[in-house]
PDB file of C-alpha atoms and ligand atoms in Angstrom:
ATOM      1  CA  UNK I   1     -68.420  23.162  47.181  1.00  0.00           C
ATOM      2  CA  UNK I   2     -71.134  22.183  44.717  1.00  0.00           C
ATOM      3  CA  UNK I   3     -74.623  23.272  45.708  1.00  0.00           C
ATOM      4  CA  UNK I   4     -77.129  20.528  46.484  1.00  0.00           C
ATOM      5  CA  UNK I   5     -79.365  19.497  43.590  1.00  0.00           C
ATOM      6  CA  UNK I   6     -82.645  21.371  43.625  1.00  0.00           C
ATOM      7  CA  UNK I   7     -86.083  20.396  42.353  1.00  0.00           C
ATOM      8  CA  UNK I   8     -88.184  22.743  40.212  1.00  0.00           C
ATOM      9  CA  UNK I   9     -91.736  22.246  38.978  1.00  0.00           C
ATOM     10  CA  UNK I  10     -93.010  23.445  35.622  1.00  0.00           C
ATOM     11  CA  UNK I  11     -96.726  23.640  34.944  1.00  0.00           C
ATOM     12  CA  UNK I  12     -97.858  24.224  31.352  1.00  0.00           C
ATOM     13  CA  UNK I  13    -101.220  26.022  31.747  1.00  0.00           C
ATOM     14  CA  UNK I  14    -101.509  27.953  28.497  1.00  0.00           C
ATOM     15  CA  UNK I  15    -103.838  25.658  26.566  1.00  0.00           C
ATOM     16  CA  UNK I  16    -107.341  26.600  25.408  1.00  0.00           C
ATOM     17  CA  UNK I  17    -109.002  23.288  26.277  1.00  0.00           C
ATOM     18  CA  UNK I  18    -110.720  22.778  22.939  1.00  0.00           C
ATOM     19  CA  UNK I  19    -111.939  19.238  23.684  1.00  0.00           C
ATOM     20  CA  UNK I  20    -113.547  20.405  26.929  1.00  0.00           C
ATOM     21  CA  UNK I  21    -115.949  22.684  25.016  1.00  0.00           C
ATOM     22  CA  UNK I  22    -116.391  25.029  28.000  1.00  0.00           C
ATOM     23  CA  UNK I  23    -116.728  28.817  28.180  1.00  0.00           C
ATOM     24  CA  UNK I  24    -113.156  29.141  29.484  1.00  0.00           C
ATOM     25  CA  UNK I  25    -109.909  27.114  29.411  1.00  0.00           C
ATOM     26  CA  UNK I  26    -110.383  23.913  31.442  1.00  0.00           C
ATOM     27  CA  UNK I  27    -107.706  24.869  34.013  1.00  0.00           C
ATOM     28  CA  UNK I  28    -110.111  27.571  35.239  1.00  0.00           C
ATOM     29  CA  UNK I  29    -113.194  25.384  35.616  1.00  0.00           C
ATOM     30  CA  UNK I  30    -114.369  24.760  39.202  1.00  0.00           C
ATOM     31  CA  UNK I  31    -113.394  21.513  40.929  1.00  0.00           C
ATOM     32  CA  UNK I  32    -114.316  20.907  44.584  1.00  0.00           C
ATOM     33  CA  UNK I  33    -114.359  24.569  45.563  1.00  0.00           C
ATOM     34  CA  UNK I  34    -111.325  25.833  43.651  1.00  0.00           C
ATOM     35  CA  UNK I  35    -110.244  26.017  40.023  1.00  0.00           C
ATOM     36  CA  UNK I  36    -108.508  23.017  38.461  1.00  0.00           C
ATOM     37  CA  UNK I  37    -105.242  24.972  38.258  1.00  0.00           C
ATOM     38  CA  UNK I  38    -105.367  25.930  41.955  1.00  0.00           C
ATOM     39  CA  UNK I  39    -105.953  22.287  42.903  1.00  0.00           C
ATOM     40  CA  UNK I  40    -102.959  21.247  40.795  1.00  0.00           C
ATOM     41  CA  UNK I  41    -100.668  23.928  42.249  1.00  0.00           C
ATOM     42  CA  UNK I  42    -101.802  23.105  45.800  1.00  0.00           C
ATOM     43  CA  UNK I  43    -100.860  19.462  45.259  1.00  0.00           C
ATOM     44  CA  UNK I  44     -97.392  20.454  44.019  1.00  0.00           C
ATOM     45  CA  UNK I  45     -96.897  22.841  46.951  1.00  0.00           C
ATOM     46  CA  UNK I  46     -98.031  20.118  49.381  1.00  0.00           C
ATOM     47  CA  UNK I  47     -95.344  17.763  48.072  1.00  0.00           C
ATOM     48  CA  UNK I  48     -92.912  20.173  49.747  1.00  0.00           C
ATOM     49  CA  UNK I  49     -89.921  19.463  47.484  1.00  0.00           C
ATOM     50  CA  UNK I  50     -89.871  22.310  44.955  1.00  0.00           C
ATOM     51  CA  UNK I  51     -87.722  25.445  45.196  1.00  0.00           C
ATOM     52  CA  UNK I  52     -90.276  27.142  42.936  1.00  0.00           C
ATOM     53  CA  UNK I  53     -93.059  26.344  40.482  1.00  0.00           C
ATOM     54  CA  UNK I  54     -92.946  28.057  37.077  1.00  0.00           C
ATOM     55  CA  UNK I  55     -96.417  28.274  35.497  1.00  0.00           C
ATOM     56  CA  UNK I  56     -96.775  28.995  31.766  1.00  0.00           C
ATOM     57  CA  UNK I  57     -99.770  31.258  31.169  1.00  0.00           C
ATOM     58  CA  UNK I  58    -101.199  32.538  27.896  1.00  0.00           C
ATOM     59  CA  UNK I  59    -100.789  36.271  27.228  1.00  0.00           C
ATOM     60  CA  UNK I  60    -104.543  36.733  26.721  1.00  0.00           C
ATOM     61  CA  UNK I  61    -105.412  35.000  30.002  1.00  0.00           C
ATOM     62  CA  UNK I  62    -107.617  37.215  32.240  1.00  0.00           C
ATOM     63  CA  UNK I  63    -108.227  34.484  34.847  1.00  0.00           C
ATOM     64  CA  UNK I  64    -104.712  33.882  36.231  1.00  0.00           C
ATOM     65  CA  UNK I  65    -104.185  37.289  37.951  1.00  0.00           C
ATOM     66  CA  UNK I  66    -107.479  36.692  39.802  1.00  0.00           C
ATOM     67  CA  UNK I  67    -106.114  33.588  41.561  1.00  0.00           C
ATOM     68  CA  UNK I  68    -104.449  33.975  44.932  1.00  0.00           C
ATOM     69  CA  UNK I  69    -101.766  31.452  44.003  1.00  0.00           C
ATOM     70  CA  UNK I  70    -100.541  33.706  41.157  1.00  0.00           C
ATOM     71  CA  UNK I  71     -98.730  35.801  43.798  1.00  0.00           C
ATOM     72  CA  UNK I  72     -97.625  32.878  46.011  1.00  0.00           C
ATOM     73  CA  UNK I  73     -93.946  33.286  46.931  1.00  0.00           C
ATOM     74  CA  UNK I  74     -93.038  29.950  45.315  1.00  0.00           C
ATOM     75  CA  UNK I  75     -94.946  30.569  42.084  1.00  0.00           C
ATOM     76  CA  UNK I  76     -93.314  32.187  39.038  1.00  0.00           C
ATOM     77  CA  UNK I  77     -95.392  33.277  36.035  1.00  0.00           C
ATOM     78  CA  UNK I  78     -93.932  32.581  32.580  1.00  0.00           C
ATOM     79  CA  UNK I  79     -95.513  33.236  29.200  1.00  0.00           C
ATOM     80  CA  UNK I  80     -97.143  30.390  27.315  1.00  0.00           C
ATOM     81  CA  UNK I  81     -96.333  29.345  23.765  1.00  0.00           C
ATOM     82  CA  UNK I  82     -98.082  28.021  20.685  1.00  0.00           C
ATOM     83  CA  UNK I  83     -97.762  24.335  21.603  1.00  0.00           C
ATOM     84  CA  UNK I  84     -97.341  22.646  24.971  1.00  0.00           C
ATOM     85  CA  UNK I  85     -93.603  22.155  24.322  1.00  0.00           C
ATOM     86  CA  UNK I  86     -93.207  25.907  23.646  1.00  0.00           C
ATOM     87  CA  UNK I  87     -94.914  26.681  26.956  1.00  0.00           C
ATOM     88  CA  UNK I  88     -92.620  24.280  28.810  1.00  0.00           C
ATOM     89  CA  UNK I  89     -89.512  25.758  27.174  1.00  0.00           C
ATOM     90  CA  UNK I  90     -90.640  29.287  28.043  1.00  0.00           C
ATOM     91  CA  UNK I  91     -91.158  28.280  31.695  1.00  0.00           C
ATOM     92  CA  UNK I  92     -87.744  26.580  31.742  1.00  0.00           C
ATOM     93  CA  UNK I  93     -86.142  29.785  30.465  1.00  0.00           C
ATOM     94  CA  UNK I  94     -87.846  31.782  33.235  1.00  0.00           C
ATOM     95  CA  UNK I  95     -85.786  29.729  35.738  1.00  0.00           C
ATOM     96  CA  UNK I  96     -82.501  30.333  33.884  1.00  0.00           C
ATOM     97  CA  UNK I  97     -80.969  32.561  36.579  1.00  0.00           C
ATOM     98  CA  UNK I  98     -81.902  30.290  39.474  1.00  0.00           C
ATOM     99  CA  UNK I  99     -81.582  26.726  38.206  1.00  0.00           C
ATOM    100  CA  UNK I 100     -78.377  24.759  37.588  1.00  0.00           C
ATOM    101  CA  UNK I 101     -78.014  22.373  34.667  1.00  0.00           C
ATOM    102  CA  UNK I 102     -77.939  19.384  37.047  1.00  0.00           C
ATOM    103  CA  UNK I 103     -81.073  20.370  38.964  1.00  0.00           C
ATOM    104  CA  UNK I 104     -84.154  18.215  38.472  1.00  0.00           C
ATOM    105  CA  UNK I 105     -87.234  19.634  36.755  1.00  0.00           C
ATOM    106  CA  UNK I 106     -90.640  17.968  37.096  1.00  0.00           C
ATOM    107  CA  UNK I 107     -93.047  19.032  34.344  1.00  0.00           C
ATOM    108  CA  UNK I 108     -96.685  18.522  35.316  1.00  0.00           C
ATOM    109  CA  UNK I 109     -99.850  19.295  33.307  1.00  0.00           C
ATOM    110  CA  UNK I 110    -102.143  21.938  34.810  1.00  0.00           C
ATOM    111  CA  UNK I 111    -104.964  19.616  33.773  1.00  0.00           C
ATOM    112  CA  UNK I 112    -103.909  16.819  36.206  1.00  0.00           C
ATOM    113  CA  UNK I 113    -105.245  18.043  39.559  1.00  0.00           C
ATOM    114  CA  UNK I 114    -105.408  14.583  41.182  1.00  0.00           C
ATOM    115  CA  UNK I 115    -101.624  14.164  41.399  1.00  0.00           C
ATOM    116  CA  UNK I 116    -100.609  12.935  44.859  1.00  0.00           C
ATOM    117  CA  UNK I 117     -97.500  13.568  46.961  1.00  0.00           C
ATOM    118  CA  UNK I 118     -97.114   9.776  46.993  1.00  0.00           C
ATOM    119  CA  UNK I 119     -96.614   9.712  43.216  1.00  0.00           C
ATOM    120  CA  UNK I 120     -94.318  12.772  43.211  1.00  0.00           C
ATOM    121  CA  UNK I 121     -92.119  11.325  45.962  1.00  0.00           C
ATOM    122  CA  UNK I 122     -92.094   7.875  44.321  1.00  0.00           C
ATOM    123  CA  UNK I 123     -91.009   9.356  40.961  1.00  0.00           C
ATOM    124  CA  UNK I 124     -88.204  11.311  42.635  1.00  0.00           C
ATOM    125  CA  UNK I 125     -87.051   8.343  44.720  1.00  0.00           C
ATOM    126  CA  UNK I 126     -87.036   6.080  41.650  1.00  0.00           C
ATOM    127  CA  UNK I 127     -85.016   8.436  39.430  1.00  0.00           C
ATOM    128  CA  UNK I 128     -82.880  10.518  41.794  1.00  0.00           C
ATOM    129  CA  UNK I 129     -79.689   8.643  40.888  1.00  0.00           C
ATOM    130  CA  UNK I 130     -80.540   8.229  37.208  1.00  0.00           C
ATOM    131  CA  UNK I 131     -78.481   9.819  34.419  1.00  0.00           C
ATOM    132  CA  UNK I 132     -81.433  10.676  32.175  1.00  0.00           C
ATOM    133  CA  UNK I 133     -84.696  10.778  34.160  1.00  0.00           C
ATOM    134  CA  UNK I 134     -88.143   9.543  33.244  1.00  0.00           C
ATOM    135  CA  UNK I 135     -91.885   9.772  33.549  1.00  0.00           C
ATOM    136  CA  UNK I 136     -94.888   8.435  35.429  1.00  0.00           C
ATOM    137  CA  UNK I 137     -96.709   5.968  33.222  1.00  0.00           C
ATOM    138  CA  UNK I 138     -99.591   3.497  33.271  1.00  0.00           C
ATOM    139  CA  UNK I 139     -99.942   0.117  31.631  1.00  0.00           C
ATOM    140  CA  UNK I 140    -103.036  -0.627  29.565  1.00  0.00           C
ATOM    141  CA  UNK I 141    -105.706  -2.929  31.011  1.00  0.00           C
ATOM    142  CA  UNK I 142    -107.530  -3.196  27.713  1.00  0.00           C
ATOM    143  CA  UNK I 143    -106.424  -5.327  24.797  1.00  0.00           C
ATOM    144  CA  UNK I 144    -104.946  -3.024  22.155  1.00  0.00           C
ATOM    145  CA  UNK I 145    -105.565  -3.184  18.397  1.00  0.00           C
ATOM    146  CA  UNK I 146    -103.884  -1.755  15.344  1.00  0.00           C
ATOM    147  CA  UNK I 147    -106.531  -0.683  12.860  1.00  0.00           C
ATOM    148  CA  UNK I 148    -106.831   0.379   9.250  1.00  0.00           C
ATOM    149  CA  UNK I 149    -109.940   2.565   9.095  1.00  0.00           C
ATOM    150  CA  UNK I 150    -112.281   0.468  11.250  1.00  0.00           C
ATOM    151  CA  UNK I 151    -110.741  -2.898  10.371  1.00  0.00           C
ATOM    152  CA  UNK I 152    -108.455  -4.553  12.905  1.00  0.00           C
ATOM    153  CA  UNK I 153    -105.093  -5.450  11.396  1.00  0.00           C
ATOM    154  CA  UNK I 154    -103.463  -6.922  14.504  1.00  0.00           C
ATOM    155  CA  UNK I 155    -103.448  -7.202  18.276  1.00  0.00           C
ATOM    156  CA  UNK I 156    -100.606  -5.341  19.966  1.00  0.00           C
ATOM    157  CA  UNK I 157     -98.492  -6.885  22.715  1.00  0.00           C
ATOM    158  CA  UNK I 158     -99.921  -5.036  25.724  1.00  0.00           C
ATOM    159  CA  UNK I 159     -96.833  -5.609  27.871  1.00  0.00           C
ATOM    160  CA  UNK I 160     -94.721  -3.214  25.782  1.00  0.00           C
ATOM    161  CA  UNK I 161     -97.206  -0.329  25.624  1.00  0.00           C
ATOM    162  CA  UNK I 162     -97.374   2.303  28.370  1.00  0.00           C
ATOM    163  CA  UNK I 163     -99.426   5.487  28.644  1.00  0.00           C
ATOM    164  CA  UNK I 164     -97.333   8.572  29.398  1.00  0.00           C
ATOM    165  CA  UNK I 165     -98.526  10.686  32.345  1.00  0.00           C
ATOM    166  CA  UNK I 166     -96.951  13.594  34.166  1.00  0.00           C
ATOM    167  CA  UNK I 167     -94.886  14.605  36.103  1.00  0.00           C
ATOM    168  CA  UNK I 168     -91.985  13.981  33.729  1.00  0.00           C
ATOM    169  CA  UNK I 169     -88.646  14.415  35.482  1.00  0.00           C
ATOM    170  CA  UNK I 170     -85.435  15.481  33.743  1.00  0.00           C
ATOM    171  CA  UNK I 171     -82.274  17.482  34.400  1.00  0.00           C
ATOM    172  CA  UNK I 172     -82.679  21.194  33.713  1.00  0.00           C
ATOM    173  CA  UNK I 173     -79.823  21.474  31.191  1.00  0.00           C
ATOM    174  CA  UNK I 174     -80.600  18.265  29.315  1.00  0.00           C
ATOM    175  CA  UNK I 175     -84.320  19.062  29.034  1.00  0.00           C
ATOM    176  CA  UNK I 176     -83.727  22.626  27.853  1.00  0.00           C
ATOM    177  CA  UNK I 177     -81.252  21.429  25.235  1.00  0.00           C
ATOM    178  CA  UNK I 178     -83.620  18.706  23.985  1.00  0.00           C
ATOM    179  CA  UNK I 179     -86.622  21.060  23.754  1.00  0.00           C
ATOM    180  CA  UNK I 180     -84.575  23.710  21.939  1.00  0.00           C
ATOM    181  CA  UNK I 181     -83.327  21.124  19.449  1.00  0.00           C
ATOM    182  CA  UNK I 182     -86.903  19.922  18.826  1.00  0.00           C
ATOM    183  CA  UNK I 183     -88.528  23.373  18.575  1.00  0.00           C
ATOM    184  CA  UNK I 184     -91.396  23.416  16.066  1.00  0.00           C
ATOM    185  CA  UNK I 185     -91.543  19.626  15.770  1.00  0.00           C
ATOM    186  CA  UNK I 186     -95.200  18.561  16.244  1.00  0.00           C
ATOM    187  CA  UNK I 187     -94.117  15.063  17.327  1.00  0.00           C
ATOM    188  CA  UNK I 188     -92.949  16.464  20.669  1.00  0.00           C
ATOM    189  CA  UNK I 189     -96.115  15.970  22.697  1.00  0.00           C
ATOM    190  CA  UNK I 190     -94.314  15.359  25.971  1.00  0.00           C
ATOM    191  CA  UNK I 191     -90.852  15.986  27.435  1.00  0.00           C
ATOM    192  CA  UNK I 192     -89.730  12.373  27.088  1.00  0.00           C
ATOM    193  CA  UNK I 193     -90.228  12.483  23.303  1.00  0.00           C
ATOM    194  CA  UNK I 194     -87.805  15.422  23.043  1.00  0.00           C
ATOM    195  CA  UNK I 195     -85.147  13.413  24.908  1.00  0.00           C
ATOM    196  CA  UNK I 196     -85.877  10.325  22.808  1.00  0.00           C
ATOM    197  CA  UNK I 197     -85.069  12.419  19.712  1.00  0.00           C
ATOM    198  CA  UNK I 198     -81.626  12.952  21.230  1.00  0.00           C
ATOM    199  CA  UNK I 199     -81.170   9.174  21.231  1.00  0.00           C
ATOM    200  CA  UNK I 200     -81.703   8.976  24.994  1.00  0.00           C
ATOM    201  CA  UNK I 201     -83.899   6.461  26.796  1.00  0.00           C
ATOM    202  CA  UNK I 202     -85.955   7.941  29.622  1.00  0.00           C
ATOM    203  CA  UNK I 203     -87.393   5.440  32.127  1.00  0.00           C
ATOM    204  CA  UNK I 204     -90.965   4.740  33.092  1.00  0.00           C
ATOM    205  CA  UNK I 205     -92.112   4.682  36.693  1.00  0.00           C
ATOM    206  CA  UNK I 206     -95.525   3.139  37.320  1.00  0.00           C
ATOM    207  CA  UNK I 207     -97.936   5.824  38.531  1.00  0.00           C
ATOM    208  CA  UNK I 208    -101.367   5.757  40.150  1.00  0.00           C
ATOM    209  CA  UNK I 209    -104.423   5.430  37.891  1.00  0.00           C
ATOM    210  CA  UNK I 210    -106.198   8.307  39.644  1.00  0.00           C
ATOM    211  CA  UNK I 211    -103.720  10.821  38.123  1.00  0.00           C
ATOM    212  CA  UNK I 212    -106.088  11.529  35.230  1.00  0.00           C
ATOM    213  CA  UNK I 213    -105.868  14.395  32.758  1.00  0.00           C
ATOM    214  CA  UNK I 214    -109.010  16.464  32.461  1.00  0.00           C
ATOM    215  CA  UNK I 215    -109.643  16.391  28.718  1.00  0.00           C
ATOM    216  CA  UNK I 216    -113.366  15.965  28.065  1.00  0.00           C
ATOM    217  CA  UNK I 217    -116.436  17.218  29.996  1.00  0.00           C
ATOM    218  CA  UNK I 218    -117.037  13.884  31.784  1.00  0.00           C
ATOM    219  CA  UNK I 219    -113.512  13.973  33.279  1.00  0.00           C
ATOM    220  CA  UNK I 220    -114.426  16.732  35.768  1.00  0.00           C
ATOM    221  CA  UNK I 221    -116.852  14.499  37.668  1.00  0.00           C
ATOM    222  CA  UNK I 222    -114.263  11.713  37.686  1.00  0.00           C
ATOM    223  CA  UNK I 223    -111.588  14.061  39.048  1.00  0.00           C
ATOM    224  CA  UNK I 224    -113.987  15.191  41.777  1.00  0.00           C
ATOM    225  CA  UNK I 225    -114.651  11.558  42.697  1.00  0.00           C
ATOM    226  CA  UNK I 226    -110.928  10.732  42.904  1.00  0.00           C
ATOM    227  CA  UNK I 227    -110.174  13.833  44.990  1.00  0.00           C
ATOM    228  CA  UNK I 228    -112.848  12.837  47.483  1.00  0.00           C
ATOM    229  CA  UNK I 229    -111.516   9.253  47.606  1.00  0.00           C
ATOM    230  CA  UNK I 230    -108.008  10.555  48.283  1.00  0.00           C
ATOM    231  CA  UNK I 231    -109.054  12.482  51.458  1.00  0.00           C
TER     232      UNK I 231
HETATM  233  N1  LIG R 301    -100.674  23.598  27.253  1.00  0.00           N
HETATM  234  C1  LIG R 301     -99.841  24.721  27.295  1.00  0.00           C
HETATM  235  N2  LIG R 301     -99.582  25.439  26.144  1.00  0.00           N
HETATM  236  C2  LIG R 301    -100.152  25.072  24.967  1.00  0.00           C
HETATM  237  C3  LIG R 301    -100.989  23.929  24.915  1.00  0.00           C
HETATM  238  C4  LIG R 301    -101.240  23.207  26.074  1.00  0.00           C
HETATM  239  O1  LIG R 301     -99.313  25.077  28.357  1.00  0.00           O
HETATM  240  N3  LIG R 301     -99.891  25.802  23.886  1.00  0.00           N
HETATM  241  C5  LIG R 301    -100.962  22.865  28.500  1.00  0.00           C
HETATM  242  C6  LIG R 301    -102.436  22.781  28.839  1.00  0.00           C
HETATM  243  O2  LIG R 301    -102.866  23.977  29.510  1.00  0.00           O
HETATM  244  C7  LIG R 301    -102.529  21.536  29.698  1.00  0.00           C
HETATM  245  C8  LIG R 301    -101.345  20.682  29.230  1.00  0.00           C
HETATM  246  O3  LIG R 301    -100.542  21.525  28.405  1.00  0.00           O
HETATM  247  O4  LIG R 301    -102.363  21.793  31.071  1.00  0.00           O
HETATM  248  C9  LIG R 301    -101.814  19.429  28.501  1.00  0.00           C
HETATM  249  O5  LIG R 301    -102.438  19.790  27.275  1.00  0.00           O
HETATM  250  P1  LIG R 301    -103.927  19.418  26.860  1.00  0.00           P
HETATM  251  O6  LIG R 301    -104.537  18.476  27.831  1.00  0.00           O
HETATM  252  O7  LIG R 301    -103.920  19.062  25.417  1.00  0.00           O
HETATM  253  O8  LIG R 301    -104.704  20.838  27.069  1.00  0.00           O
HETATM  254  P2  LIG R 301    -105.286  21.813  25.972  1.00  0.00           P
HETATM  255  O9  LIG R 301    -104.322  21.935  24.833  1.00  0.00           O
HETATM  256  O10 LIG R 301    -105.691  23.042  26.681  1.00  0.00           O
HETATM  257  O11 LIG R 301    -106.610  21.034  25.531  1.00  0.00           O
HETATM  258  P3  LIG R 301    -107.071  20.696  24.001  1.00  0.00           P
HETATM  259  O12 LIG R 301    -105.949  19.902  23.399  1.00  0.00           O
HETATM  260  O13 LIG R 301    -108.342  19.920  24.176  1.00  0.00           O
HETATM  261  O14 LIG R 301    -107.289  22.018  23.322  1.00  0.00           O
HETATM  262 MG1  LIG R 302    -103.820  20.186  23.605  1.00  0.00          MG
END
């Protein structure tokens, strides 16, 4: 008998956080009493759907072993790579012995600590019977412009533009194949783009606007605000 489909989480956490301009990578900055990375992992654990969470960590990272969650029974440490896609592929490979090609993998940025169980469960429910998979996404409230330098060349139809968030949910085998085929290609800034290069069409699932990515210094205060609102 075929085993039931499992769910795995992958958390790329091997970035340096250049735009954050802090004294350490942004995933280790404090946010409501814990580090950003601990908040993110706690949210994924709370969703109570994952067989394990593979976290991609940079080789020179002295902070990770200090965190209690680094030895959590459901957390697997993988090595990070040069780009985000390399980190994700490395984490996928660390699950090779446990995961089946048909299992679902949800890739979620370490820098998105405000992810809710609601969004995770909604993504899974929306895509569980899908052949390809897809991503959480947000529409744009602002009018969008194409520009040449600082001159506006046209207004873009807002209804066809979506902002890609995470988690991004794909089958283990399909995602691994797509990332291997796209290795070294700088255009692969998320998992969906690797599948798109295979001629596939991942779906979008509308996510919550509080699932922000901590990118710049002012985002920490915003994340703190959202986490308090979510209580
Ligand atoms: N990431 C990773 N491996 C890399 C680069 C990024 O695992 N080689 C991770 C980051 O740790 C982050 C996520 O991918 O959780 C999203 O990337 P981003 O927000 O760009 O983080 P950084 O690359 O760290 O930030 P910056 O681009 O400002 O340097
Ligand atoms: Mg980056």
